[in-house]
Amino acid sequence: MDYNIIKENILNNNKKTKFIIFLIIGAILFLAFGNFGKGEADKNGNHENIFDFEKYKNELSREAEEALSQIKGAGTVEVVLSFESRGKTVIARNSQSKVQTDTGSVESRETKENSDSVVVYGQGQNETPYVTEEKLPVPSGVLVIASGADDESVRLELYEAVRALYGISSHRIKVTNFKNENN
């Protein structure tokens, strides 16, 4: 056996091994620092975690349109929803009160001190307020436009369905027919 051939094979294999090791280290570094920017996006508010009011409103309208169009004679249905608020998020708070009484003089004085802080989880830049409750917006008014609403019985069915669906007052529901294109 020739010692030089063995030495050359070892050196070539060693170069290949080094190349593979550097490639693996490079991939690990890329994955580690490639997600660095995504962490910043989450800190600034990842859009998947933020409540999208318009999307919610459109989805609620679409679902109502699909359901109401199933009523016999309703025909084509469009639903417009109005909301008084955009919902509510309740954040956990840690409240403390201190009362100090100074009885050293003739008159006693009482001092009240209140402190309120938001409860958070996570550490450092990843601190996030702890949400105890999220209330979705509730429709406060509904307009239903249906091609079959000129029939009184269909209009009544649509009206009652909306009342049952949203549980809102009767004076906040309007069911009407599409405008007549001939007029």
Short mmCIF file of C-alpha atoms in Angstrom, two decimals:
data_model
loop_
_atom_site.label_atom_id
_atom_site.label_comp_id
_atom_site.label_asym_id
_atom_site.label_seq_id
_atom_site.Cartn_x
_atom_site.Cartn_y
_atom_site.Cartn_z
CA MET A 1 0.00 0.00 0.00
CA ASP A 2 1.14 3.42 -0.83
CA TYR A 3 1.16 5.76 2.16
CA ASN A 4 0.74 8.89 -0.02
CA ILE A 5 -2.49 7.58 -1.59
CA ILE A 6 -3.96 6.85 1.86
CA LYS A 7 -2.88 10.28 3.11
CA GLU A 8 -4.44 11.98 0.07
CA ASN A 9 -7.74 10.08 0.55
CA ILE A 10 -7.82 11.08 4.22
CA LEU A 11 -7.16 14.73 3.34
CA ASN A 12 -9.88 14.71 0.64
CA ASN A 13 -12.34 13.07 3.02
CA ASN A 14 -11.33 15.56 5.68
CA LYS A 15 -12.05 18.46 3.28
CA LYS A 16 -15.45 16.95 2.45
CA THR A 17 -16.18 16.47 6.14
CA LYS A 18 -15.20 20.07 6.91
CA PHE A 19 -17.37 21.30 4.04
CA ILE A 20 -20.37 19.30 5.33
CA ILE A 21 -19.80 20.57 8.87
CA PHE A 22 -19.64 24.18 7.65
CA LEU A 23 -22.77 23.61 5.59
CA ILE A 24 -24.63 22.25 8.62
CA ILE A 25 -23.44 25.13 10.84
CA GLY A 26 -24.47 27.61 8.15
CA ALA A 27 -27.95 26.06 7.93
CA ILE A 28 -28.34 26.16 11.71
CA LEU A 29 -27.27 29.82 11.82
CA PHE A 30 -29.63 30.68 8.96
CA LEU A 31 -32.54 29.03 10.74
CA ALA A 32 -31.66 30.67 14.05
CA PHE A 33 -31.19 34.18 12.68
CA GLY A 34 -33.69 33.81 9.84
CA ASN A 35 -36.50 33.72 12.43
CA PHE A 36 -35.08 36.78 14.17
CA GLY A 37 -37.19 39.17 12.11
CA LYS A 38 -40.31 37.10 12.68
CA GLY A 39 -39.89 37.53 16.40
CA GLU A 40 -39.96 41.29 15.86
CA ALA A 41 -43.17 40.98 13.86
CA ASP A 42 -44.79 39.02 16.69
CA LYS A 43 -43.64 41.64 19.20
CA ASN A 44 -45.21 44.36 17.09
CA GLY A 45 -48.41 42.38 16.71
CA ASN A 46 -48.75 39.35 14.50
CA HIS A 47 -51.83 39.94 12.34
CA GLU A 48 -53.08 36.41 12.97
CA ASN A 49 -53.47 37.25 16.66
CA ILE A 50 -55.21 40.59 16.18
CA PHE A 51 -59.00 40.64 15.97
CA ASP A 52 -60.04 41.74 12.48
CA PHE A 53 -63.40 43.50 12.95
CA GLU A 54 -64.15 43.91 9.22
CA LYS A 55 -63.43 40.24 8.52
CA TYR A 56 -65.67 39.25 11.45
CA LYS A 57 -68.47 41.55 10.26
CA ASN A 58 -68.27 40.26 6.67
CA GLU A 59 -68.23 36.62 7.80
CA LEU A 60 -71.24 37.17 10.07
CA SER A 61 -73.14 38.85 7.21
CA ARG A 62 -72.23 36.06 4.79
CA GLU A 63 -73.41 33.36 7.22
CA ALA A 64 -76.69 35.21 7.80
CA GLU A 65 -77.22 35.59 4.04
CA GLU A 66 -76.67 31.87 3.51
CA ALA A 67 -79.06 30.93 6.32
CA LEU A 68 -81.80 33.40 5.40
CA SER A 69 -81.69 32.51 1.70
CA GLN A 70 -82.74 28.97 2.72
CA ILE A 71 -86.15 30.28 3.84
CA LYS A 72 -88.81 29.29 1.32
CA GLY A 73 -89.57 32.18 -1.01
CA ALA A 74 -86.76 34.44 0.27
CA GLY A 75 -84.81 34.34 -2.98
CA THR A 76 -81.62 36.38 -3.11
CA VAL A 77 -80.73 37.81 0.30
CA GLU A 78 -78.31 40.52 1.38
CA VAL A 79 -77.65 41.34 5.03
CA VAL A 80 -76.20 44.55 6.42
CA LEU A 81 -75.17 44.53 10.08
CA SER A 82 -74.50 47.48 12.35
CA PHE A 83 -72.56 47.34 15.61
CA GLU A 84 -72.45 49.73 18.56
CA SER A 85 -68.94 48.63 19.54
CA ARG A 86 -66.06 46.60 18.21
CA GLY A 87 -66.07 44.15 21.12
CA LYS A 88 -64.14 44.20 24.35
CA THR A 89 -60.96 42.67 25.69
CA VAL A 90 -60.62 42.38 29.46
CA ILE A 91 -57.02 42.35 30.69
CA ALA A 92 -56.08 40.93 34.09
CA ARG A 93 -55.03 43.56 36.62
CA ASN A 94 -53.35 43.32 39.98
CA SER A 95 -54.85 45.96 42.28
CA GLN A 96 -53.57 46.76 45.75
CA SER A 97 -54.72 49.30 48.32
CA LYS A 98 -52.80 50.58 51.33
CA VAL A 99 -54.28 52.57 54.16
CA GLN A 100 -51.96 54.34 56.59
CA THR A 101 -53.19 56.01 59.75
CA ASP A 102 -51.10 58.64 61.51
CA THR A 103 -52.19 58.88 65.13
CA GLY A 104 -49.15 60.74 66.42
CA SER A 105 -50.89 64.08 66.80
CA VAL A 106 -54.18 65.32 68.20
CA GLU A 107 -55.87 64.71 64.86
CA SER A 108 -55.50 61.35 63.21
CA ARG A 109 -54.90 61.35 59.47
CA GLU A 110 -55.62 58.52 57.12
CA THR A 111 -53.75 58.14 53.83
CA LYS A 112 -55.02 55.84 51.11
CA GLU A 113 -52.73 54.60 48.36
CA ASN A 114 -53.96 52.54 45.43
CA SER A 115 -51.78 50.77 42.87
CA ASP A 116 -52.91 49.01 39.76
CA SER A 117 -50.72 46.99 37.39
CA VAL A 118 -51.40 44.84 34.35
CA VAL A 119 -50.69 41.13 34.73
CA VAL A 120 -48.33 39.93 31.99
CA TYR A 121 -46.77 36.66 30.97
CA GLY A 122 -43.51 36.05 29.12
CA GLN A 123 -40.24 37.79 29.77
CA GLY A 124 -38.34 40.75 28.41
CA GLN A 125 -39.58 41.97 25.06
CA ASN A 126 -41.98 39.03 24.82
CA GLU A 127 -44.19 40.22 27.70
CA THR A 128 -47.85 40.02 26.78
CA PRO A 129 -50.86 41.16 28.84
CA TYR A 130 -52.90 38.27 30.24
CA VAL A 131 -56.39 38.40 28.70
CA THR A 132 -59.12 37.10 31.00
CA GLU A 133 -62.05 37.58 28.64
CA GLU A 134 -62.77 38.57 25.06
CA LYS A 135 -66.26 39.67 24.09
CA LEU A 136 -67.04 39.60 20.39
CA PRO A 137 -69.03 42.49 18.93
CA VAL A 138 -72.78 41.84 18.86
CA PRO A 139 -74.94 43.23 16.06
CA SER A 140 -77.16 46.09 17.23
CA GLY A 141 -79.13 46.45 14.00
CA VAL A 142 -79.87 44.27 10.98
CA LEU A 143 -81.07 45.20 7.51
CA VAL A 144 -82.25 42.30 5.36
CA ILE A 145 -82.83 42.91 1.66
CA ALA A 146 -84.50 39.95 -0.03
CA SER A 147 -86.04 39.50 -3.45
CA GLY A 148 -88.94 37.61 -1.87
CA ALA A 149 -89.64 40.19 0.84
CA ASP A 150 -92.61 41.65 -1.06
CA ASP A 151 -94.57 38.60 0.20
CA GLU A 152 -95.73 39.40 3.76
CA SER A 153 -95.33 35.80 5.01
CA VAL A 154 -91.74 35.62 3.70
CA ARG A 155 -90.93 39.00 5.23
CA LEU A 156 -92.30 37.79 8.58
CA GLU A 157 -90.25 34.58 8.38
CA LEU A 158 -87.08 36.57 7.64
CA TYR A 159 -87.82 38.97 10.48
CA GLU A 160 -88.41 36.18 13.01
CA ALA A 161 -85.29 34.35 11.85
CA VAL A 162 -83.17 37.46 12.42
CA ARG A 163 -84.69 37.96 15.89
CA ALA A 164 -83.91 34.35 16.77
CA LEU A 165 -80.43 34.49 15.25
CA TYR A 166 -79.21 37.68 16.95
CA GLY A 167 -81.64 38.18 19.83
CA ILE A 168 -82.00 41.90 19.18
CA SER A 169 -85.00 44.20 19.63
CA SER A 170 -87.64 44.21 16.95
CA HIS A 171 -87.25 47.93 16.23
CA ARG A 172 -83.63 47.27 15.21
CA ILE A 173 -84.56 44.89 12.38
CA LYS A 174 -85.68 45.98 8.93
CA VAL A 175 -86.68 43.52 6.22
CA THR A 176 -87.28 44.97 2.77
CA ASN A 177 -87.37 44.07 -0.91
CA PHE A 178 -84.72 44.97 -3.50
CA LYS A 179 -85.44 48.21 -5.29
CA ASN A 180 -87.42 47.91 -8.48
CA GLU A 181 -85.05 48.50 -11.37
CA ASN A 182 -87.96 49.51 -13.67
CA ASN A 183 -88.84 52.63 -11.61
#
